[in-house]
Coordinates of C-alpha atoms in Angstrom, one line a residue:
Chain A
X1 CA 25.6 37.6 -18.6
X2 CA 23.8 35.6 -21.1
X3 CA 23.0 32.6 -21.2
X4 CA 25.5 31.2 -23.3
X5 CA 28.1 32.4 -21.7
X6 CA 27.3 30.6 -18.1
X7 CA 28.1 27.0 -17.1
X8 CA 26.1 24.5 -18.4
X9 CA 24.4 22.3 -15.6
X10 CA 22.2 20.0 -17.7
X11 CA 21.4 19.3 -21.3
X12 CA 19.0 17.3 -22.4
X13 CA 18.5 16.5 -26.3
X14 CA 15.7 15.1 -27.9
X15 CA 14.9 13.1 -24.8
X16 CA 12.2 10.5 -25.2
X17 CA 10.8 8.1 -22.7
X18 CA 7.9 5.2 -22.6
X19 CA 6.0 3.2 -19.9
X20 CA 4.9 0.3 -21.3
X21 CA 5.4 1.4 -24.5
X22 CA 3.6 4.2 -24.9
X23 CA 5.1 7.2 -24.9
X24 CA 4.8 9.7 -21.6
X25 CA 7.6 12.0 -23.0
X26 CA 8.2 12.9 -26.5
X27 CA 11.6 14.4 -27.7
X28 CA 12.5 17.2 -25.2
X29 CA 15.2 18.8 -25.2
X30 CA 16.5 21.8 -22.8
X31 CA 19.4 23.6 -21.5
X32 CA 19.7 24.3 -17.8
X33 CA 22.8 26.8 -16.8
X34 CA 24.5 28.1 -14.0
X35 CA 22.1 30.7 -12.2
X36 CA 18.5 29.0 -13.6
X37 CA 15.7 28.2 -11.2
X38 CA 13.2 26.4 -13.7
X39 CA 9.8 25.8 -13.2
X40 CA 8.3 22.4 -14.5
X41 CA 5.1 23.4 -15.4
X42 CA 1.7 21.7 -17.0
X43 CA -1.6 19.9 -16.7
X44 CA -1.6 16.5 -14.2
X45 CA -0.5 13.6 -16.2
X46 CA 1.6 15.4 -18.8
X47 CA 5.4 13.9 -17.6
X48 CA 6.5 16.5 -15.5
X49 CA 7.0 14.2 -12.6
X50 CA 8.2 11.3 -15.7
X51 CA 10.6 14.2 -17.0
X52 CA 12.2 14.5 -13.9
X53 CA 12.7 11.0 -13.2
X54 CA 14.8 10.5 -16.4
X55 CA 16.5 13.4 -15.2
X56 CA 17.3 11.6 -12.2
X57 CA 18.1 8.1 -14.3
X58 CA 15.2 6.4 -12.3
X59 CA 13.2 6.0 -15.7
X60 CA 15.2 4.6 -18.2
X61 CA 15.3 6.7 -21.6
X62 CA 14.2 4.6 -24.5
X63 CA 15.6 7.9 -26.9
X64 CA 18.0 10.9 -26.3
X65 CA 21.4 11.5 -24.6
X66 CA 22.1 13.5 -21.4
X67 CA 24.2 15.8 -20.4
X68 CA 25.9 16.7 -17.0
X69 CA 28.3 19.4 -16.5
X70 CA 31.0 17.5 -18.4
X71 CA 29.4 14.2 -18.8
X72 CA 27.4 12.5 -21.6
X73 CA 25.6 9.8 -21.9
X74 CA 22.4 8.2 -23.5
X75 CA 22.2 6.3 -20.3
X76 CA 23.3 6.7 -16.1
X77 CA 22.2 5.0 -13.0
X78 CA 20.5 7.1 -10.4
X79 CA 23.8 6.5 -7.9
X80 CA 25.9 7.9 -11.0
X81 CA 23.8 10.9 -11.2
X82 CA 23.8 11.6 -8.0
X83 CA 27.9 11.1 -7.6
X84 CA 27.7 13.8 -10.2
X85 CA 26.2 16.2 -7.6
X86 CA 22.1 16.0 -8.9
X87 CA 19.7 16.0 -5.4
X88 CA 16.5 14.9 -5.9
X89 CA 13.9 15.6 -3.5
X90 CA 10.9 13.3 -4.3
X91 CA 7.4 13.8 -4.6
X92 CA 5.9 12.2 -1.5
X93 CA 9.2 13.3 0.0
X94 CA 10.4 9.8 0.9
X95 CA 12.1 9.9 4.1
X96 CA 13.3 7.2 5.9
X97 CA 10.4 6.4 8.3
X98 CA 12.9 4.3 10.7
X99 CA 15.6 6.8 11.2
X100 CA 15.8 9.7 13.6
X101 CA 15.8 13.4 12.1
X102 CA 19.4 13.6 12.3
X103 CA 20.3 10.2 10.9
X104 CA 18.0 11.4 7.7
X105 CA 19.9 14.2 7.5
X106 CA 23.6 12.8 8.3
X107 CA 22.4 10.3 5.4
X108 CA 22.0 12.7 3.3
X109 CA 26.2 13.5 3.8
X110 CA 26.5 10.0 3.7
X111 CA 29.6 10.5 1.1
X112 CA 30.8 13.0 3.2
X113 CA 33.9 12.7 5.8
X114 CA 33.1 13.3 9.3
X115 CA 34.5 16.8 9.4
X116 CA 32.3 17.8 6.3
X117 CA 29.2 16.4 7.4
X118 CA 29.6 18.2 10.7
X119 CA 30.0 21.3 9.2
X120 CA 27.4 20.8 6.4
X121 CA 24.7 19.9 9.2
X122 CA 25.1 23.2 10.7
X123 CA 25.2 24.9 7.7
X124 CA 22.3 23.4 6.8
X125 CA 20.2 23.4 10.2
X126 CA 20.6 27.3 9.9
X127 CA 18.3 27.2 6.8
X128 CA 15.6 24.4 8.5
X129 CA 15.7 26.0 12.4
X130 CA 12.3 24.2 12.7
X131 CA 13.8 20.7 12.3
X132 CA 16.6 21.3 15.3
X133 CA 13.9 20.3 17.6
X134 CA 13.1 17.0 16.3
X135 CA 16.1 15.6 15.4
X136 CA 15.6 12.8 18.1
X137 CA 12.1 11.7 16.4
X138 CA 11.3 9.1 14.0
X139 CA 11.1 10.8 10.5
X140 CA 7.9 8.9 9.9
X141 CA 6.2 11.0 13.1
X142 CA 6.9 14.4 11.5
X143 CA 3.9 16.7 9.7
X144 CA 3.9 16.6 6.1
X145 CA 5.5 20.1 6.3
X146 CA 7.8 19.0 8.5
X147 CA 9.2 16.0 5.9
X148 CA 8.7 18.2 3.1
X149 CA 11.6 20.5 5.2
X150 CA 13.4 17.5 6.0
X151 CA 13.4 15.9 2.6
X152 CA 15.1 19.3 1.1
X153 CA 17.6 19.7 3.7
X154 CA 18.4 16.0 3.0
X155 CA 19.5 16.6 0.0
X156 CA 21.4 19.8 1.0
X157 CA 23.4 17.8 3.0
X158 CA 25.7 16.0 -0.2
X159 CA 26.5 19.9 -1.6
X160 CA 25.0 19.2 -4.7
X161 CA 25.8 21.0 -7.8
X162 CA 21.5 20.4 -8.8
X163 CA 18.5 20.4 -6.9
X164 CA 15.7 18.8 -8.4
X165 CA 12.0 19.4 -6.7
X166 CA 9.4 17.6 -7.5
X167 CA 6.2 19.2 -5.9
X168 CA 7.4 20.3 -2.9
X169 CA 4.1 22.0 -2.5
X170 CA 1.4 19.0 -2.6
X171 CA -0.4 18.5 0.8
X172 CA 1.0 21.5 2.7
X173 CA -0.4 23.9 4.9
X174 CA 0.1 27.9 3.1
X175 CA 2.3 29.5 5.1
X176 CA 4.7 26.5 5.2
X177 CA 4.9 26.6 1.5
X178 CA 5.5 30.1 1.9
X179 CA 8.4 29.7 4.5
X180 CA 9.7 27.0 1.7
X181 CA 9.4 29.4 -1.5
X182 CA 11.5 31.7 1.1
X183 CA 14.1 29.3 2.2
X184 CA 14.9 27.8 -1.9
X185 CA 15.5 31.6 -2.9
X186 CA 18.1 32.0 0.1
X187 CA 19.3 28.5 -0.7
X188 CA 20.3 29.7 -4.4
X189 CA 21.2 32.9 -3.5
X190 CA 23.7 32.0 -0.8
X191 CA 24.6 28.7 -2.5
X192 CA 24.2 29.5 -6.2
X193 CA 22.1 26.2 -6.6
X194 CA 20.9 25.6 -9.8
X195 CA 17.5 24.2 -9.1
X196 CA 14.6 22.5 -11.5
X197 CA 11.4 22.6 -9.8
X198 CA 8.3 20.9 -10.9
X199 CA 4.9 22.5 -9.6
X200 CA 1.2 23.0 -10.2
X201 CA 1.2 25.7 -7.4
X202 CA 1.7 28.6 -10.1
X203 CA 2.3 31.2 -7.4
X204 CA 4.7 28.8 -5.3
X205 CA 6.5 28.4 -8.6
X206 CA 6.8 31.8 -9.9
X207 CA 8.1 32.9 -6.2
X208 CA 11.0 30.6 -7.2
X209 CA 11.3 30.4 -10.3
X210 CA 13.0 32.8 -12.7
X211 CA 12.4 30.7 -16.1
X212 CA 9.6 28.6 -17.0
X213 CA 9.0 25.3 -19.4
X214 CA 5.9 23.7 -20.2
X215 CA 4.7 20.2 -21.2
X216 CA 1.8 19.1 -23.0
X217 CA 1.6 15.7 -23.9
X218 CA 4.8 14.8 -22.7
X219 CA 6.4 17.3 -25.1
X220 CA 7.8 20.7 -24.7
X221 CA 4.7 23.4 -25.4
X222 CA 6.4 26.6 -23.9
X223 CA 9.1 28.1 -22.3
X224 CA 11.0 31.6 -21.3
X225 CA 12.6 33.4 -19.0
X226 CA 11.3 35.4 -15.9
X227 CA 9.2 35.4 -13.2
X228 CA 5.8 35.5 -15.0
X229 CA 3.7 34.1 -17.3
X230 CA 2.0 35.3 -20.1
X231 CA -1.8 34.6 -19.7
X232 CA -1.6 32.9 -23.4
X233 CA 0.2 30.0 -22.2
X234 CA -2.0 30.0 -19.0
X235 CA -4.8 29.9 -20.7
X236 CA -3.9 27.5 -23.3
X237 CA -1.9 24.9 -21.6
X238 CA -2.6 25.2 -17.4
X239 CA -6.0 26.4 -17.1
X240 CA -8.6 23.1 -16.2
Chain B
X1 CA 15.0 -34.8 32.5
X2 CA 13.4 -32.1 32.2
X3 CA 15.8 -29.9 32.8
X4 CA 18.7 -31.2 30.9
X5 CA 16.4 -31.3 28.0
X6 CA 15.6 -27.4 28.5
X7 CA 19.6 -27.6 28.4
X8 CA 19.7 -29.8 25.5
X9 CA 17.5 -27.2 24.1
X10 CA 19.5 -23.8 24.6
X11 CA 22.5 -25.8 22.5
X12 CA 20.1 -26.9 19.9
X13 CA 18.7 -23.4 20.1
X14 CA 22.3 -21.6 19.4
X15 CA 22.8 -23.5 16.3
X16 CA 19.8 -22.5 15.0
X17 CA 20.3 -18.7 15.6
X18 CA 23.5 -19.2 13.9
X19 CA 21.6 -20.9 10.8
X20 CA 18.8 -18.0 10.7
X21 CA 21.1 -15.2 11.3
X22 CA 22.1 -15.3 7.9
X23 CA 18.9 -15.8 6.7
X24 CA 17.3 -12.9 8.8
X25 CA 20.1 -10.6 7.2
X26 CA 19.4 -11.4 3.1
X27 CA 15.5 -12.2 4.0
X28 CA 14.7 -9.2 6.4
X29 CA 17.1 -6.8 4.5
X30 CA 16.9 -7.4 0.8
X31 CA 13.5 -9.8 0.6
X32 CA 15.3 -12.8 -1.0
X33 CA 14.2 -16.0 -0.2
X34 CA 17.8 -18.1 -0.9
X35 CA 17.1 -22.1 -1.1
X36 CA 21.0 -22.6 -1.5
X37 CA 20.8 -20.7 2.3
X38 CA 21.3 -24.4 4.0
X39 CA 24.0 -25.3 1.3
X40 CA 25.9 -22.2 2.8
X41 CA 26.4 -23.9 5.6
X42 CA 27.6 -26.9 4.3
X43 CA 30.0 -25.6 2.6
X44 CA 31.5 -23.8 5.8
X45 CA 30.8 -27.1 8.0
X46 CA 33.3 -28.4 5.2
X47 CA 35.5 -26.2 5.5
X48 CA 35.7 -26.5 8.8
X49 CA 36.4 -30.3 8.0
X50 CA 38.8 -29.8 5.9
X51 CA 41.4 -27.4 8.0
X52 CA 40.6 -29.2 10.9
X53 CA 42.3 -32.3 8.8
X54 CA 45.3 -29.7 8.0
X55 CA 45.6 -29.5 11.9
X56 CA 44.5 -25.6 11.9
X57 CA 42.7 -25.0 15.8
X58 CA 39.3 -24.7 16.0
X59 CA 39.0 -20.7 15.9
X60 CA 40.9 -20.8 13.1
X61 CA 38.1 -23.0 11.4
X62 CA 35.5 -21.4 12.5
X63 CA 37.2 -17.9 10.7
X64 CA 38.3 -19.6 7.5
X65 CA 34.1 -21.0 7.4
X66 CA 33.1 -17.9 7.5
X67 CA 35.5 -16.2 4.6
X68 CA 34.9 -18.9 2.4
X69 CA 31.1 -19.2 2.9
X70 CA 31.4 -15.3 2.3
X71 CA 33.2 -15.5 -0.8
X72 CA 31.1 -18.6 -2.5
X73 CA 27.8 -16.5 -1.1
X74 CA 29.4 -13.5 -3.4
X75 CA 30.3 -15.2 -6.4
X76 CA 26.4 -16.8 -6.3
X77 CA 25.1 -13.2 -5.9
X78 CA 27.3 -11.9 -8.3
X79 CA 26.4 -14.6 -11.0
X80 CA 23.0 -15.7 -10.4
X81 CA 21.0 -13.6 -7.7
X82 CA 21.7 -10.0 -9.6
X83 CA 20.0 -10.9 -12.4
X84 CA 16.7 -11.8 -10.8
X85 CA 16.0 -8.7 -8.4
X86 CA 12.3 -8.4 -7.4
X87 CA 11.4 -11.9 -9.4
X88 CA 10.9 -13.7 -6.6
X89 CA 9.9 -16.8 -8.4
X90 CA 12.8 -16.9 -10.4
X91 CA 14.9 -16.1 -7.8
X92 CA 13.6 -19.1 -5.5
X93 CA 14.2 -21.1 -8.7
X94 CA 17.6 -19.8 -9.3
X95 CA 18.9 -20.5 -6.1
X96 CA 17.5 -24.1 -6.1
X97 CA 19.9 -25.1 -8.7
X98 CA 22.5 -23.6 -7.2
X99 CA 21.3 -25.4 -4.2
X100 CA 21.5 -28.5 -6.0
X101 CA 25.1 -27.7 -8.1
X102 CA 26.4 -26.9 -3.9
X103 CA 25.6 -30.5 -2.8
X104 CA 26.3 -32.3 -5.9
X105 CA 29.8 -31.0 -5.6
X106 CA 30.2 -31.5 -2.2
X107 CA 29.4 -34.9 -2.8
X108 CA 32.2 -35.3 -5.3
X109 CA 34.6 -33.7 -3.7
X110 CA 34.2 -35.4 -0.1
X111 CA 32.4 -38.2 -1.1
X112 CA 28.9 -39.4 0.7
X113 CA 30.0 -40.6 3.9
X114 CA 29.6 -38.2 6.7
X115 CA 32.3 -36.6 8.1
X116 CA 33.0 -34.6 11.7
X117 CA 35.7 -33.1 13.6
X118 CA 36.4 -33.4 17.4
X119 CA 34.9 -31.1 19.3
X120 CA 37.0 -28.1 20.2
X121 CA 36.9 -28.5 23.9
X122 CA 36.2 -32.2 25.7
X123 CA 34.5 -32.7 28.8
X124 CA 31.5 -31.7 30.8
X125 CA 30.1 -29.8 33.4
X126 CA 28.5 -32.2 35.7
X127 CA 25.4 -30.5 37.9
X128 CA 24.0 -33.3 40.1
X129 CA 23.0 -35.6 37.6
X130 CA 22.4 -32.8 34.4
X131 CA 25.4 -33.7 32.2
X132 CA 26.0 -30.5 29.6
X133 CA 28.9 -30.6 27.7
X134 CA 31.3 -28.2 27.7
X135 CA 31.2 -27.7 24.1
X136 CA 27.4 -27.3 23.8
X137 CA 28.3 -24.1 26.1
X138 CA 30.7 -23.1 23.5
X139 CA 27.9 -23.0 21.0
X140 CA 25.8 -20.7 23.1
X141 CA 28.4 -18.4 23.5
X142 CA 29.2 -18.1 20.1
X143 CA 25.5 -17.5 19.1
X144 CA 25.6 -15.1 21.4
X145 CA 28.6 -13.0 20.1
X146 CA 27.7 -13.7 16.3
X147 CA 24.2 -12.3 17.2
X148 CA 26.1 -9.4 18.9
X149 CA 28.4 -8.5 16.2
X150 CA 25.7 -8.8 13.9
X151 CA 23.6 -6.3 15.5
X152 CA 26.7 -4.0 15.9
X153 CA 27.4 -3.7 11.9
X154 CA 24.1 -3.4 11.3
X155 CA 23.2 -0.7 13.9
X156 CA 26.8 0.6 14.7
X157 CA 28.7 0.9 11.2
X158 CA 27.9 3.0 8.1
X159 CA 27.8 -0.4 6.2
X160 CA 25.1 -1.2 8.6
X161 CA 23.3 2.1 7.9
X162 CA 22.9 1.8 4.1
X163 CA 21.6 -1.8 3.9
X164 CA 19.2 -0.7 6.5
X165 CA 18.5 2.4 4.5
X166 CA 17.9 0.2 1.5
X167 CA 15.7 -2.5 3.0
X168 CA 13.3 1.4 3.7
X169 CA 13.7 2.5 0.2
X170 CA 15.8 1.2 -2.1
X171 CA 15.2 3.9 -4.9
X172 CA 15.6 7.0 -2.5
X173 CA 19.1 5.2 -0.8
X174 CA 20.4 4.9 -4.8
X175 CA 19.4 8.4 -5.1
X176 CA 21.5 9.8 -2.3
X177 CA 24.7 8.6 -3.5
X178 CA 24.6 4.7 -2.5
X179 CA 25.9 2.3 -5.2
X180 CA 22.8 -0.1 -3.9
X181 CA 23.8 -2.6 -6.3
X182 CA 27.7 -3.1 -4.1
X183 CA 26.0 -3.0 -1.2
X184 CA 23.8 -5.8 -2.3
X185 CA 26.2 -8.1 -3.2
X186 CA 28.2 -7.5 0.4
X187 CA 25.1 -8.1 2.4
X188 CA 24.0 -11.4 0.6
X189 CA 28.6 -12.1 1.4
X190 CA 27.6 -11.4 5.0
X191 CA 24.7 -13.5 5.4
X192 CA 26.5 -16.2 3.6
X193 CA 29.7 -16.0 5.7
X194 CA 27.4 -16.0 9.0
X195 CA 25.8 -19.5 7.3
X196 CA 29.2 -20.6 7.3
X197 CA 30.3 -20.3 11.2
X198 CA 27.1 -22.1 11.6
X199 CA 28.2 -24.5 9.6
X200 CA 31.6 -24.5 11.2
X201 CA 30.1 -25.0 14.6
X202 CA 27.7 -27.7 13.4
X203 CA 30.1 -30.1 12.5
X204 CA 31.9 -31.2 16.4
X205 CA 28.6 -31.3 17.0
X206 CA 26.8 -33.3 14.7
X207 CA 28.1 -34.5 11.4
X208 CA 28.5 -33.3 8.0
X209 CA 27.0 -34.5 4.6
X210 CA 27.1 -33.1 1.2
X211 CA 23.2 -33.2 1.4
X212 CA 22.9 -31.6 4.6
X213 CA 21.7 -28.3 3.8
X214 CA 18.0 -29.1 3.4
X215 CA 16.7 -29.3 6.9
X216 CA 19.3 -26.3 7.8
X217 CA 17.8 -24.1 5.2
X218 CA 14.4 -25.4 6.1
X219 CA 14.9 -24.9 10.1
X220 CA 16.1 -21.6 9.3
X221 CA 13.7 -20.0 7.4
X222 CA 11.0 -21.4 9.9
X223 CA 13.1 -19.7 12.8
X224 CA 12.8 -16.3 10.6
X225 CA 9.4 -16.9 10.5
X226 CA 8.7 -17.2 13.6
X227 CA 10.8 -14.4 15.2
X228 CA 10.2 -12.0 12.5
X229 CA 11.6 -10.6 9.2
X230 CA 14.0 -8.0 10.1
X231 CA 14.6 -8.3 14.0
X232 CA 17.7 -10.4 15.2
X233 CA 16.0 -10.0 18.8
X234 CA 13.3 -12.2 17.0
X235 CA 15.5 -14.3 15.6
X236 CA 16.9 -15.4 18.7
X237 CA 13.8 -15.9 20.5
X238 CA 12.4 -17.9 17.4
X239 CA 15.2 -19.9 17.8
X240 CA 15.0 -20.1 21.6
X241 CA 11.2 -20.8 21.0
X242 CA 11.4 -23.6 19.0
X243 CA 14.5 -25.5 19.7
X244 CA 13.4 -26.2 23.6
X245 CA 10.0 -26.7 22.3
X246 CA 11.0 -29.7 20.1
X247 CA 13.7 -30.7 22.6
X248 CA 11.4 -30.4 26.1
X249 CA 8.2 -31.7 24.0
X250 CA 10.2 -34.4 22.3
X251 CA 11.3 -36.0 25.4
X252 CA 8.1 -36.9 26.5
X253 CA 6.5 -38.0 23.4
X254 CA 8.9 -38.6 20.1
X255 CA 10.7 -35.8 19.0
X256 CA 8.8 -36.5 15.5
X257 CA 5.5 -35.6 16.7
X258 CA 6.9 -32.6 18.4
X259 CA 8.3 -31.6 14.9
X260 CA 4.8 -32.2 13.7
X261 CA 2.8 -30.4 16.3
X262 CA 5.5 -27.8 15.9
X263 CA 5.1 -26.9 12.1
X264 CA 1.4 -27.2 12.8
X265 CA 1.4 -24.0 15.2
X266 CA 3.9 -22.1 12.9
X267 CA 1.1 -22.5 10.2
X268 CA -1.8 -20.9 12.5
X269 CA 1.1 -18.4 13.7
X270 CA 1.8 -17.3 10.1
X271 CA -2.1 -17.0 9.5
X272 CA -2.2 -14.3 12.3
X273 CA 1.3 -12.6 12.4
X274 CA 2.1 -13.2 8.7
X275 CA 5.5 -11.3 9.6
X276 CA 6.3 -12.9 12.5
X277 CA 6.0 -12.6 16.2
X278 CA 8.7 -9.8 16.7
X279 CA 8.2 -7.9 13.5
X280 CA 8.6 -4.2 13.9
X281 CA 5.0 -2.6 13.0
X282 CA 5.0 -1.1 9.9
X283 CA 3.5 2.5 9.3

């Protein structure tokens, strides 16, 4: 199928965004469709993280509308975005130190009926096996690969329409990455989950990802599809 | 004496949890420091006045306190709190003047003169020669249960779960599908309705008076203090802590130099547990 032909997830146009009035992203814009698992790629410090956070309506846009599936707007709340099906899973991963395990994840299903969220925590458990045997513990006590785990299946929990993935990568032992590239690839092929994934692990991305996007200066340098990138763009816009 | 002051205490003692339960729930849970707290409880010791005049029993009261310290509490978050989230100067600001508007109104709606109501049960229970009023035991018990359902909505009820989720992190609870900004505006309702069955329970009591809220609002936020930010076990024991200190203390020497010495130890306490004596650690 190409590309114009699948459902459209998420369209950005000329998307522009400042703190403190300077400018961290510059006019993006970008289409992301039914089927894409985008990597978020660039230096540290170019937006990607930023870019991700308008996406998510936590930084305000000062430029630009938004689309989702059906819906467009120059500007939505984080809680409308997320109604609409978006699931963010933060960098530092941001779980709720206080709660157990389970009431993390049952949070996560919070808009859920009882029956659902049941069923979704199974569903879900079958993906993250390693978290059935803490769901008693405080999700502040858990490794960092551990919350990483939790923090996805958290936002599993809602069925969302979008993942978003913000380093999922940063502070974790290898062959936990590794068991994570594996899980997000069964994740969208079992639950067709569009997913935009922001890395600086190149191989952890390109495991996942099956197009690319590059910022530079909190504008859009390169992009394309598959599971590689040409050493051009490595070399000019990711090598330190 | 001593030990009907420890008794004298425990009364004193519920009345205070009732005023910082409130408090505990906007304070601990959304880290808003509301001067018109005291002025809550006014308003629902008035109300309390005022259907007690209609004839309505005491329970009755004590309900229509809460709803209607509930709904002012939402109409002052609604039209003045929103607007200053995170500013906490302009918040403490904001909700002096509404502080202020509260009294002032009270003041020309009832007039100046205090006011009270009969208390809901007469009589005493007579232990050798410790007189405690029956009603003073009324006031512990309903401490007790307000403390109790209090602890059950927040620990027990999906409301409960999101306002605890966003006094963790407020960003990541908007994220997964909260509307934090709703859930705002019912806890400061419920804090403000739980100021009101204080006030409601104040007035057989003691007295009412459109400028009462002050030292309510001030005893409070020292029982928050005290017990801790975010635990209602604290709050109790602040209360417990301090009420038969001033009462036991006060009946040797005045109870104005007990006040003193009091507020003097709460400053040295807050120099070495700024968050109070029950606060849960925080990682």
């Amino acid at each position: 199928m190409s590309a114009g032909e699948r459902a459209l997830i998420l369209r950005a146009e000329s998307v522009s965004a400042s703190y403190n009035k300077s400018r961290v992203i510059n006019e993006v814009s970008f289409e992301l469709r039914y089927g894409d698992k985008l990597a978020l790629l660039g230096r540290n410090g170019v937006g990607k993280t930023t870019l991700l956070c308008c996406i998510m309506g936590i930084v305000k846009l000062d430029g630009g509308v938004m689309q989702f599936f059906n819906e467009r707007r120059t500007r939505f709340s984080p809680y409308e975005i997320s109604t609409l099906g978006v699931a963010y899973v933060p960098q530092g991963r941001e779980i709720f130190a206080d709660f157990t395990v389970r009431e993390n994840l049952e949070f996560g299903g919070i808009t859920l009926n009882k029956f659902d969220a049941g069923t979704r925590f199974e569903e879900v458990l079958e993906y993250f096996p390693a978290l059935r045997d803490h769901l008693p513990r405080k999700g502040g006590v858990l490794s960092g690969g551990q919350q990483q785990q939790l923090a996805i299946a958290r936002a599993l929990m809602s069925r969302p329409r979008l993942l978003l993935l913000d380093e999922p990568t940063e502070g974790i032992q290898p062959n936990i990455v590794a068991e994570i590239a594996e899980i997000l690839n069964r994740v969208h092929r079992e639950m067709h989950l569009p997913m935009i994934l922001v890395e600086q692990n190149l191989k952890f991305a390109f495991r996942v990802a099956n197009r690319y996007m590059v910022l530079q200066k909190g504008a859009l340098a390169a992009s394309g599809d598959g599971a590689e990138l040409p050493q051009e763009v490595v070399d000019r816009y990711l090598k330190v | 004496m001593l030990i009907s002051q420890v008794v004298n205490g425990l009364s004193a003692a519920g009345i205070l949890l009732l005023a910082a339960l409130g408090a505990v729930i906007i304070f601990g849970n959304m880290g808003i420091i509301n001067l018109a707290h005291g002025d809550l409880i006014m308003v629902g010791a008035y109300t309390t006045v005022f259907y007690s005049g209609q004839g309505l029993p005491f329970g009755v009261c004590v309900v229509l306190s809460f709803v209607t310290a509930a709904v002012v509490g939402l109409l002052i978050e609604v039209v003045v709190i929103k607007r200053f989230y995170g500013q906490l100067n302009n918040t403490l600001l904001a909700s002096y003047a509404v502080s202020i508007i509260l009294g002032q109104a009270a003041k020309l709606i009832f007039g100046p003169a205090t006011r009270t109501v009969p208390p809901a049960i007469a009589g005493s229970l007579v232990i050798g020669d410790v007189y405690i009023p029956y009603y003073n035991i009324l006031i512990v018990a309903i401490a007790l249960l307000m403390t109790f359902l209090t602890w059950a909505l927040m620990y027990k009820t999906v409301l409960g779960l999101k306002i605890r989720a966003i006094s963790q992190n407020r960003q990541m609870t908007e994220c997964l599908r909260v509307d934090t900004a709703k859930i705002d505006t019912l806890t400061f309702a419920l804090g403000s309705g739980l100021a009101g069955v204080a006030g409601a329970v104040i007035v057989p009591a003691r007295v009412a008076t459109p400028l009462m809220g002050a030292s309510y609002m001030l005893d409070s936020f020292i029982t928050v203090v005290v017990g801790g930010f975010d635990s209602l076990l604290g709050a109790g024991a602040g209360a417990a802590l301090i009420s038969e200190f001033t009462s036991v203390l006060g009946g040797f020497i005045s109870e104005v130099v007990a006040r003193i010495i009091l507020l003097l130890l709460v400053i040295v306490l807050i120099r070495f547990r700024p968050r109070g004596l029950f606060a849960k650690e925080r990682r």
